[in-house]
Structure formats: C-alpha cells, structure tokens
C-alpha cells in the first residue's frame, strides 16, 4: 500500500514557491476578499482514510466544482435525457463565452461550462421542489457533513454582478433550452456555486467517483458504474476550462476546477483529492493547485495514464 502522508507532505513543501502566484478571481467581488496565500490539500481513499496538508480544513467557495454535484443529481433524475439538451465535447473557449452558444443554437457544448450548468440547474428545478436546498442536502449527504452551507454573501455578490450569466441564461431561454425563468435558474445556480466546503469535504464528496458510484462509508449507490465512467470522462475532457489538454498532460487525472481556487481530481479505484489555493493561472485553474496535483501524480507514479 502507498504511504500517502509523506507524499502529501512533500507535495505541500515543494509547491510552496507557487503559492500566491497568479491572480485571485475578482469578477465576483466577494471572492476577491479571500487571503491569496492559502494552500490546502486532502486525499481520501475508499477504505476510509484521509490524508491532509496545509489549510485542508478551511472552507472555501467551491464555485464550478458544484457543477459535478448538480450534473450527478441531474443524471440521477433524468439519466441520458440530459444529452437531449447538452453536448459533451470540450468547448475550446472561455467557460462563459456567448459566441459558441449563438453558433450552436443554444445547445451548450458540455455541462461544465456555465451555459451547460444553467441547463443542468433547469433540469433539477423542473423535477424537484425546493431544488436549491435539495442540492445542498445532496452534497451534505455525499460528504457526510451537515455543516456545509451556502455562503450567502458570495451568492448575493454574484447575483449583483453576474451580468454575463444573466445574458447567457436569457440567451438559452430564447433558444427554448430553459423551461424555468432565467431568474429562477440563476438564483439556484449562484447558490450552488456559493457552497462553502473544505478540501476534506470536497474530497469525501467525490469518493463515489473513484469507487464505481458507491459511497464507501454507507455503501449507498449514488450513480451506476456506467454513469460514473461518464462523469469521470467529462471531467477529463471538459473539467479544467480552456486548458484541459495541458492539464491532462501535466496531471493525468479527471478533474474539475472552480474560480474559488479549488480543484477536485480522482483516480478511479484509488483516491479522490482536493486542492485549494485561491490564485489562478491564465486559464482560470488554481496555479499552486495544478502544480500540487502534477507533483502528486509524479511522486506517486499514479495517474490514469
Ligand atoms: N459562479 C461562477 C460563474 O458563474 C463559477 C465560475 C467557475 O468557477 O468556473 O462565473
């Protein structure tokens, strides 16, 4: 068995020159207030062990990592019908681009760009009453932590400034690809993005992705092994903004990042790992977080390749 703790400790030590390099996302004003010098890492294995370094227990804004949870829930609710309204190809453009949506007549390229997540949120809203809270409870159940909350200051900050998201949701509506009102979809979407979780919470919540869809602690089936394979494939090909190729080249793991500086990555059969450091590289992925994951796969000799 691999001794993870010394590897994680080495990674945290070697990554330290990268911490604070890059830029904190400032387009959501509340996110700009975070201390840029945080770094945390938590790795969970399906046998119930957790290995941590740095600020692994400090909550951060998960932002687009929430797209993994909402897609999982939508797949639970409607299965393959999701793909009637969404593509599954890398976008090759910015996560909030309007141009591609126009060219492709309101069908978002994939569920991990913003427009895709709006459609996923719309699906959940149409199926569940009080969808916002249902998503929160779903995530709490995945990580077995009832103290996960929406950070209302972050949600309100985005509600006040998310003009591009409003444009996109209205655009989707004009193409007939939203059933609910753009305001209702965005209210839920901004709250999902505002979930405040620690690296330990996020890594635990994604253990099912490295365990054939099953929560190891309770034995509960979240999604089938076939859907788990698909979620991981989407993370590999669409999960890290417009640099999925470079990320796969460097890290070699399915992953999803968020503008809060978090990245979740999984190695099916082995581990889920969450890193968090708020400063982002030019593609929008955590700069130190990406470096840490690259070091992790190099030092352990484990990746999907
Ligand atoms: N709430 C953010 C937005 O919609 C999420 C972006 C991200 O983390 O990729 O702009």
mmCIF file of C-alpha atoms and ligand atoms in Angstrom:
data_model
loop_
_atom_site.group_PDB
_atom_site.id
_atom_site.type_symbol
_atom_site.label_atom_id
_atom_site.label_comp_id
_atom_site.label_asym_id
_atom_site.label_seq_id
_atom_site.Cartn_x
_atom_site.Cartn_y
_atom_site.Cartn_z
ATOM 1 C CA UNK A 1 0.000 0.000 0.000
ATOM 2 C CA UNK A 2 1.181 3.524 -0.813
ATOM 3 C CA UNK A 3 2.244 5.727 2.123
ATOM 4 C CA UNK A 4 0.267 8.816 1.207
ATOM 5 C CA UNK A 5 1.099 11.123 4.103
ATOM 6 C CA UNK A 6 4.815 11.534 3.298
ATOM 7 C CA UNK A 7 3.924 12.119 -0.369
ATOM 8 C CA UNK A 8 1.326 14.780 0.533
ATOM 9 C CA UNK A 9 3.806 16.430 2.920
ATOM 10 C CA UNK A 10 6.476 16.515 0.169
ATOM 11 C CA UNK A 11 3.977 17.968 -2.311
ATOM 12 C CA UNK A 12 2.938 20.700 0.145
ATOM 13 C CA UNK A 13 6.577 21.582 0.797
ATOM 14 C CA UNK A 14 7.605 21.667 -2.861
ATOM 15 C CA UNK A 15 4.578 23.626 -4.009
ATOM 16 C CA UNK A 16 5.125 26.474 -1.562
ATOM 17 C CA UNK A 17 7.061 28.737 -4.018
ATOM 18 C CA UNK A 18 3.942 28.724 -6.256
ATOM 19 C CA UNK A 19 1.506 29.825 -3.547
ATOM 20 C CA UNK A 20 0.335 33.413 -4.056
ATOM 21 C CA UNK A 21 1.466 33.426 -7.714
ATOM 22 C CA UNK A 22 -1.296 34.154 -10.240
ATOM 23 C CA UNK A 23 -4.449 36.142 -9.559
ATOM 24 C CA UNK A 24 -7.431 35.713 -7.260
ATOM 25 C CA UNK A 25 -10.715 35.835 -9.237
ATOM 26 C CA UNK A 26 -12.022 39.337 -8.697
ATOM 27 C CA UNK A 27 -15.019 39.447 -11.049
ATOM 28 C CA UNK A 28 -17.134 38.193 -8.158
ATOM 29 C CA UNK A 29 -16.293 40.951 -5.640
ATOM 30 C CA UNK A 30 -16.761 38.768 -2.574
ATOM 31 C CA UNK A 31 -14.197 36.228 -3.851
ATOM 32 C CA UNK A 32 -11.546 38.954 -4.111
ATOM 33 C CA UNK A 33 -11.565 39.282 -0.324
ATOM 34 C CA UNK A 34 -10.001 35.873 0.299
ATOM 35 C CA UNK A 35 -6.393 35.626 1.526
ATOM 36 C CA UNK A 36 -4.345 34.698 -1.552
ATOM 37 C CA UNK A 37 -1.788 32.705 0.424
ATOM 38 C CA UNK A 38 -3.892 29.738 1.402
ATOM 39 C CA UNK A 39 -2.961 26.248 0.310
ATOM 40 C CA UNK A 40 -4.787 23.094 1.363
ATOM 41 C CA UNK A 41 -4.866 19.516 0.174
ATOM 42 C CA UNK A 42 -6.882 16.448 1.224
ATOM 43 C CA UNK A 43 -6.669 12.973 -0.289
ATOM 44 C CA UNK A 44 -9.293 10.333 0.558
ATOM 45 C CA UNK A 45 -9.157 6.635 -0.208
ATOM 46 C CA UNK A 46 -12.171 4.316 -0.479
ATOM 47 C CA UNK A 47 -11.011 2.414 2.636
ATOM 48 C CA UNK A 48 -11.963 5.478 4.697
ATOM 49 C CA UNK A 49 -8.589 7.151 5.206
ATOM 50 C CA UNK A 50 -7.946 10.878 4.747
ATOM 51 C CA UNK A 51 -4.514 12.483 4.349
ATOM 52 C CA UNK A 52 -4.188 16.262 4.690
ATOM 53 C CA UNK A 53 -1.767 19.136 4.374
ATOM 54 C CA UNK A 54 -1.999 22.889 4.963
ATOM 55 C CA UNK A 55 -5.421 24.548 5.028
ATOM 56 C CA UNK A 56 -7.378 21.376 4.275
ATOM 57 C CA UNK A 57 -9.978 22.214 6.937
ATOM 58 C CA UNK A 58 -10.696 25.823 5.987
ATOM 59 C CA UNK A 59 -13.914 26.278 3.978
ATOM 60 C CA UNK A 60 -13.634 27.914 0.566
ATOM 61 C CA UNK A 61 -16.071 28.809 -2.213
ATOM 62 C CA UNK A 62 -16.360 25.716 -4.407
ATOM 63 C CA UNK A 63 -17.823 27.649 -7.388
ATOM 64 C CA UNK A 64 -17.721 25.453 -10.510
ATOM 65 C CA UNK A 65 -16.848 22.299 -8.595
ATOM 66 C CA UNK A 66 -20.588 22.403 -7.794
ATOM 67 C CA UNK A 67 -21.195 21.550 -11.466
ATOM 68 C CA UNK A 68 -20.040 17.977 -10.755
ATOM 69 C CA UNK A 69 -22.627 17.637 -7.990
ATOM 70 C CA UNK A 70 -25.501 19.168 -9.953
ATOM 71 C CA UNK A 71 -24.731 17.064 -13.028
ATOM 72 C CA UNK A 72 -24.642 13.937 -10.852
ATOM 73 C CA UNK A 73 -28.050 14.825 -9.431
ATOM 74 C CA UNK A 74 -29.489 15.588 -12.890
ATOM 75 C CA UNK A 75 -28.219 12.223 -14.171
ATOM 76 C CA UNK A 76 -29.876 10.547 -11.194
ATOM 77 C CA UNK A 77 -33.134 12.328 -12.039
ATOM 78 C CA UNK A 78 -33.375 12.023 -15.829
ATOM 79 C CA UNK A 79 -30.454 9.829 -16.964
ATOM 80 C CA UNK A 80 -29.490 10.093 -20.622
ATOM 81 C CA UNK A 81 -32.248 12.632 -21.337
ATOM 82 C CA UNK A 82 -29.701 15.208 -20.153
ATOM 83 C CA UNK A 83 -27.964 14.801 -23.530
ATOM 84 C CA UNK A 84 -31.017 15.961 -25.461
ATOM 85 C CA UNK A 85 -30.195 19.478 -24.270
ATOM 86 C CA UNK A 86 -26.426 19.418 -23.804
ATOM 87 C CA UNK A 87 -23.279 18.372 -25.642
ATOM 88 C CA UNK A 88 -20.285 16.542 -24.263
ATOM 89 C CA UNK A 89 -17.314 17.961 -26.114
ATOM 90 C CA UNK A 90 -14.633 20.290 -24.763
ATOM 91 C CA UNK A 91 -15.595 23.855 -25.569
ATOM 92 C CA UNK A 92 -12.180 25.196 -26.577
ATOM 93 C CA UNK A 93 -13.422 28.610 -25.481
ATOM 94 C CA UNK A 94 -13.976 30.545 -22.276
ATOM 95 C CA UNK A 95 -16.331 28.990 -19.712
ATOM 96 C CA UNK A 96 -18.646 31.996 -20.015
ATOM 97 C CA UNK A 97 -18.488 32.546 -23.802
ATOM 98 C CA UNK A 98 -21.665 33.640 -25.548
ATOM 99 C CA UNK A 99 -20.326 33.284 -29.090
ATOM 100 C CA UNK A 100 -20.319 29.495 -29.179
ATOM 101 C CA UNK A 101 -23.827 29.338 -27.764
ATOM 102 C CA UNK A 102 -25.077 31.508 -30.615
ATOM 103 C CA UNK A 103 -23.303 29.393 -33.223
ATOM 104 C CA UNK A 104 -24.622 26.150 -31.740
ATOM 105 C CA UNK A 105 -28.174 27.414 -31.388
ATOM 106 C CA UNK A 106 -28.496 27.295 -27.631
ATOM 107 C CA UNK A 107 -27.092 23.796 -27.019
ATOM 108 C CA UNK A 108 -24.149 24.215 -24.613
ATOM 109 C CA UNK A 109 -21.051 22.242 -25.560
ATOM 110 C CA UNK A 110 -20.846 20.475 -22.196
ATOM 111 C CA UNK A 111 -22.285 20.522 -18.663
ATOM 112 C CA UNK A 112 -19.186 22.108 -17.111
ATOM 113 C CA UNK A 113 -19.271 25.458 -18.885
ATOM 114 C CA UNK A 114 -21.661 27.995 -17.375
ATOM 115 C CA UNK A 115 -24.381 27.665 -20.001
ATOM 116 C CA UNK A 116 -24.274 23.877 -19.567
ATOM 117 C CA UNK A 117 -24.660 24.216 -15.814
ATOM 118 C CA UNK A 118 -27.642 26.542 -16.324
ATOM 119 C CA UNK A 119 -29.367 23.801 -18.332
ATOM 120 C CA UNK A 120 -28.469 21.202 -15.678
ATOM 121 C CA UNK A 121 -29.890 23.505 -12.984
ATOM 122 C CA UNK A 122 -33.050 23.968 -15.058
ATOM 123 C CA UNK A 123 -33.490 20.179 -15.235
ATOM 124 C CA UNK A 124 -33.189 19.918 -11.445
ATOM 125 C CA UNK A 125 -35.600 22.833 -10.895
ATOM 126 C CA UNK A 126 -38.210 21.183 -13.097
ATOM 127 C CA UNK A 127 -38.009 17.924 -11.181
ATOM 128 C CA UNK A 128 -37.584 18.888 -7.540
ATOM 129 C CA UNK A 129 -39.417 21.245 -5.257
ATOM 130 C CA UNK A 130 -37.066 23.477 -3.327
ATOM 131 C CA UNK A 131 -34.254 22.456 -5.633
ATOM 132 C CA UNK A 132 -31.709 24.796 -4.057
ATOM 133 C CA UNK A 133 -31.982 23.091 -0.687
ATOM 134 C CA UNK A 134 -32.172 19.625 -2.266
ATOM 135 C CA UNK A 135 -28.780 20.221 -3.878
ATOM 136 C CA UNK A 136 -27.344 21.367 -0.547
ATOM 137 C CA UNK A 137 -28.709 18.251 1.190
ATOM 138 C CA UNK A 138 -27.415 16.047 -1.619
ATOM 139 C CA UNK A 139 -23.894 17.445 -1.190
ATOM 140 C CA UNK A 140 -24.099 17.230 2.610
ATOM 141 C CA UNK A 141 -25.025 13.569 2.230
ATOM 142 C CA UNK A 142 -22.150 12.886 -0.162
ATOM 143 C CA UNK A 143 -19.550 14.262 2.257
ATOM 144 C CA UNK A 144 -21.440 13.281 5.414
ATOM 145 C CA UNK A 145 -21.167 16.780 6.814
ATOM 146 C CA UNK A 146 -24.344 18.636 7.701
ATOM 147 C CA UNK A 147 -22.460 21.884 8.302
ATOM 148 C CA UNK A 148 -21.882 22.545 4.575
ATOM 149 C CA UNK A 149 -23.701 25.821 3.827
ATOM 150 C CA UNK A 150 -24.341 28.337 1.079
ATOM 151 C CA UNK A 151 -22.142 31.399 1.575
ATOM 152 C CA UNK A 152 -24.915 33.946 1.139
ATOM 153 C CA UNK A 153 -22.500 36.881 0.822
ATOM 154 C CA UNK A 154 -20.887 35.156 -2.185
ATOM 155 C CA UNK A 155 -24.259 34.254 -3.720
ATOM 156 C CA UNK A 156 -25.508 37.841 -3.335
ATOM 157 C CA UNK A 157 -22.264 39.255 -4.672
ATOM 158 C CA UNK A 158 -22.674 37.193 -7.816
ATOM 159 C CA UNK A 159 -26.370 37.998 -8.062
ATOM 160 C CA UNK A 160 -25.434 41.685 -8.090
ATOM 161 C CA UNK A 161 -22.640 41.424 -10.658
ATOM 162 C CA UNK A 162 -23.239 38.292 -12.770
ATOM 163 C CA UNK A 163 -24.367 40.165 -15.866
ATOM 164 C CA UNK A 164 -22.790 37.692 -18.244
ATOM 165 C CA UNK A 165 -24.579 34.794 -16.568
ATOM 166 C CA UNK A 166 -27.852 36.724 -16.881
ATOM 167 C CA UNK A 167 -27.126 37.295 -20.567
ATOM 168 C CA UNK A 168 -26.388 33.609 -21.057
ATOM 169 C CA UNK A 169 -29.479 32.346 -19.256
ATOM 170 C CA UNK A 170 -31.676 34.728 -21.254
ATOM 171 C CA UNK A 171 -29.973 33.557 -24.412
ATOM 172 C CA UNK A 172 -30.678 29.917 -23.522
ATOM 173 C CA UNK A 173 -34.299 30.840 -22.839
ATOM 174 C CA UNK A 174 -34.572 32.500 -26.241
ATOM 175 C CA UNK A 175 -33.464 29.235 -27.856
ATOM 176 C CA UNK A 176 -36.061 27.309 -25.837
ATOM 177 C CA UNK A 177 -33.422 25.459 -23.800
ATOM 178 C CA UNK A 178 -34.649 26.621 -20.359
ATOM 179 C CA UNK A 179 -38.057 25.639 -19.033
ATOM 180 C CA UNK A 180 -37.902 27.805 -15.914
ATOM 181 C CA UNK A 181 -37.344 31.549 -15.801
ATOM 182 C CA UNK A 182 -33.737 32.729 -16.180
ATOM 183 C CA UNK A 183 -34.015 34.423 -12.769
ATOM 184 C CA UNK A 184 -35.091 31.207 -11.048
ATOM 185 C CA UNK A 185 -32.319 29.226 -12.744
ATOM 186 C CA UNK A 186 -29.662 31.773 -11.817
ATOM 187 C CA UNK A 187 -30.845 32.114 -8.242
ATOM 188 C CA UNK A 188 -30.317 28.362 -7.805
ATOM 189 C CA UNK A 189 -27.093 28.321 -9.847
ATOM 190 C CA UNK A 190 -25.449 31.158 -7.875
ATOM 191 C CA UNK A 191 -26.333 29.434 -4.613
ATOM 192 C CA UNK A 192 -24.905 26.115 -5.804
ATOM 193 C CA UNK A 193 -21.655 27.888 -6.757
ATOM 194 C CA UNK A 194 -21.523 29.593 -3.358
ATOM 195 C CA UNK A 195 -21.334 26.365 -1.369
ATOM 196 C CA UNK A 196 -18.614 26.661 1.209
ATOM 197 C CA UNK A 197 -16.659 23.453 1.774
ATOM 198 C CA UNK A 198 -13.244 22.331 2.964
ATOM 199 C CA UNK A 199 -10.802 20.254 0.921
ATOM 200 C CA UNK A 200 -11.721 17.314 3.170
ATOM 201 C CA UNK A 201 -15.451 17.807 2.435
ATOM 202 C CA UNK A 202 -14.929 18.017 -1.332
ATOM 203 C CA UNK A 203 -12.580 15.020 -1.486
ATOM 204 C CA UNK A 204 -15.038 12.951 0.600
ATOM 205 C CA UNK A 205 -17.994 14.088 -1.502
ATOM 206 C CA UNK A 206 -16.251 12.820 -4.651
ATOM 207 C CA UNK A 207 -15.182 9.435 -3.310
ATOM 208 C CA UNK A 208 -18.040 7.826 -5.229
ATOM 209 C CA UNK A 209 -16.262 8.837 -8.449
ATOM 210 C CA UNK A 210 -13.317 6.618 -7.607
ATOM 211 C CA UNK A 211 -15.490 3.833 -6.207
ATOM 212 C CA UNK A 212 -17.772 2.820 -9.112
ATOM 213 C CA UNK A 213 -20.512 5.217 -7.995
ATOM 214 C CA UNK A 214 -20.802 3.912 -4.435
ATOM 215 C CA UNK A 215 -20.276 5.909 -1.228
ATOM 216 C CA UNK A 216 -17.711 3.757 0.556
ATOM 217 C CA UNK A 217 -18.834 4.634 4.078
ATOM 218 C CA UNK A 218 -22.531 3.780 3.742
ATOM 219 C CA UNK A 219 -22.492 1.511 0.688
ATOM 220 C CA UNK A 220 -25.127 3.776 -0.900
ATOM 221 C CA UNK A 221 -25.171 3.827 -4.712
ATOM 222 C CA UNK A 222 -25.028 7.418 -5.988
ATOM 223 C CA UNK A 223 -24.913 6.548 -9.691
ATOM 224 C CA UNK A 224 -24.248 3.377 -11.684
ATOM 225 C CA UNK A 225 -20.702 2.357 -12.670
ATOM 226 C CA UNK A 226 -21.549 3.334 -16.276
ATOM 227 C CA UNK A 227 -22.573 6.861 -15.242
ATOM 228 C CA UNK A 228 -19.512 7.121 -13.013
ATOM 229 C CA UNK A 229 -17.346 6.363 -16.026
ATOM 230 C CA UNK A 230 -19.110 9.087 -17.956
ATOM 231 C CA UNK A 231 -18.772 11.680 -15.193
ATOM 232 C CA UNK A 232 -15.043 10.970 -14.999
ATOM 233 C CA UNK A 233 -14.703 11.140 -18.785
ATOM 234 C CA UNK A 234 -16.443 14.535 -18.808
ATOM 235 C CA UNK A 235 -14.157 15.798 -16.061
ATOM 236 C CA UNK A 236 -11.102 14.689 -18.011
ATOM 237 C CA UNK A 237 -12.244 16.277 -21.272
ATOM 238 C CA UNK A 238 -14.176 19.331 -20.061
ATOM 239 C CA UNK A 239 -13.354 19.943 -16.387
ATOM 240 C CA UNK A 240 -10.499 22.420 -16.332
ATOM 241 C CA UNK A 241 -11.600 25.308 -18.525
ATOM 242 C CA UNK A 242 -9.816 26.040 -21.736
ATOM 243 C CA UNK A 243 -6.691 24.119 -20.812
ATOM 244 C CA UNK A 244 -7.966 20.570 -20.449
ATOM 245 C CA UNK A 245 -5.228 19.316 -22.773
ATOM 246 C CA UNK A 246 -2.437 20.917 -20.806
ATOM 247 C CA UNK A 247 -3.999 19.800 -17.525
ATOM 248 C CA UNK A 248 -4.237 16.176 -18.718
ATOM 249 C CA UNK A 249 -0.662 16.403 -19.993
ATOM 250 C CA UNK A 250 0.642 17.675 -16.674
ATOM 251 C CA UNK A 251 -1.609 15.927 -14.150
ATOM 252 C CA UNK A 252 -3.244 12.983 -15.902
ATOM 253 C CA UNK A 253 -6.400 12.798 -13.784
ATOM 254 C CA UNK A 254 -10.101 13.597 -14.375
ATOM 255 C CA UNK A 255 -10.653 16.889 -12.545
ATOM 256 C CA UNK A 256 -12.973 19.840 -12.086
ATOM 257 C CA UNK A 257 -11.805 23.252 -11.026
ATOM 258 C CA UNK A 258 -13.561 26.391 -9.808
ATOM 259 C CA UNK A 259 -12.712 30.076 -9.789
ATOM 260 C CA UNK A 260 -12.545 29.946 -5.985
ATOM 261 C CA UNK A 261 -9.211 28.160 -6.483
ATOM 262 C CA UNK A 262 -10.356 24.625 -5.688
ATOM 263 C CA UNK A 263 -9.707 21.567 -7.866
ATOM 264 C CA UNK A 264 -11.132 18.088 -7.318
ATOM 265 C CA UNK A 265 -9.371 15.215 -9.080
ATOM 266 C CA UNK A 266 -9.934 11.471 -8.918
ATOM 267 C CA UNK A 267 -8.088 8.311 -9.798
ATOM 268 C CA UNK A 268 -10.747 5.607 -10.208
ATOM 269 C CA UNK A 269 -10.091 2.716 -7.847
ATOM 270 C CA UNK A 270 -7.527 4.644 -5.829
ATOM 271 C CA UNK A 271 -8.336 8.091 -4.447
ATOM 272 C CA UNK A 272 -10.101 11.419 -4.682
ATOM 273 C CA UNK A 273 -8.044 14.515 -3.919
ATOM 274 C CA UNK A 274 -8.987 18.159 -3.452
ATOM 275 C CA UNK A 275 -6.511 21.032 -3.530
ATOM 276 C CA UNK A 276 -7.276 24.666 -2.841
ATOM 277 C CA UNK A 277 -5.200 27.781 -3.369
ATOM 278 C CA UNK A 278 -7.032 30.944 -4.471
ATOM 279 C CA UNK A 279 -4.621 32.405 -7.050
ATOM 280 C CA UNK A 280 -5.479 31.290 -10.586
ATOM 281 C CA UNK A 281 -3.313 30.817 -13.678
ATOM 282 C CA UNK A 282 -4.222 32.353 -17.038
ATOM 283 C CA UNK A 283 -6.676 29.555 -17.809
ATOM 284 C CA UNK A 284 -8.542 30.055 -14.527
ATOM 285 C CA UNK A 285 -7.236 26.966 -12.735
ATOM 286 C CA UNK A 286 -5.557 27.296 -9.334
ATOM 287 C CA UNK A 287 -1.883 27.812 -10.131
ATOM 288 C CA UNK A 288 -0.476 26.188 -6.987
ATOM 289 C CA UNK A 289 -3.279 23.612 -7.009
ATOM 290 C CA UNK A 290 -2.408 22.427 -10.514
ATOM 291 C CA UNK A 291 1.282 22.276 -9.578
ATOM 292 C CA UNK A 292 0.408 20.239 -6.478
ATOM 293 C CA UNK A 293 -1.601 17.711 -8.463
ATOM 294 C CA UNK A 294 1.196 17.412 -11.003
ATOM 295 C CA UNK A 295 3.646 16.728 -8.176
ATOM 296 C CA UNK A 296 1.242 14.216 -6.644
ATOM 297 C CA UNK A 297 0.960 12.091 -9.778
ATOM 298 C CA UNK A 298 4.709 12.333 -10.413
ATOM 299 C CA UNK A 299 5.690 11.333 -6.896
ATOM 300 C CA UNK A 300 3.133 8.521 -6.549
ATOM 301 C CA UNK A 301 3.647 7.270 -10.108
ATOM 302 C CA UNK A 302 -0.159 7.027 -10.323
ATOM 303 C CA UNK A 303 -2.411 8.628 -12.910
ATOM 304 C CA UNK A 304 -4.984 7.325 -15.383
ATOM 305 C CA UNK A 305 -2.187 7.033 -17.927
HETATM 306 N N1 LIG B 1 -20.122 31.233 -10.295
HETATM 307 C C1 LIG B 1 -19.064 31.340 -11.251
HETATM 308 C C2 LIG B 1 -19.577 31.942 -12.540
HETATM 309 O O1 LIG B 1 -20.626 31.598 -12.976
HETATM 310 C C3 LIG B 1 -18.478 29.985 -11.463
HETATM 311 C C4 LIG B 1 -17.344 30.026 -12.427
HETATM 312 C C5 LIG B 1 -16.347 28.923 -12.228
HETATM 313 O O2 LIG B 1 -15.982 28.572 -11.101
HETATM 314 O O3 LIG B 1 -15.910 28.408 -13.264
HETATM 315 O O4 LIG B 1 -18.962 32.763 -13.148
#
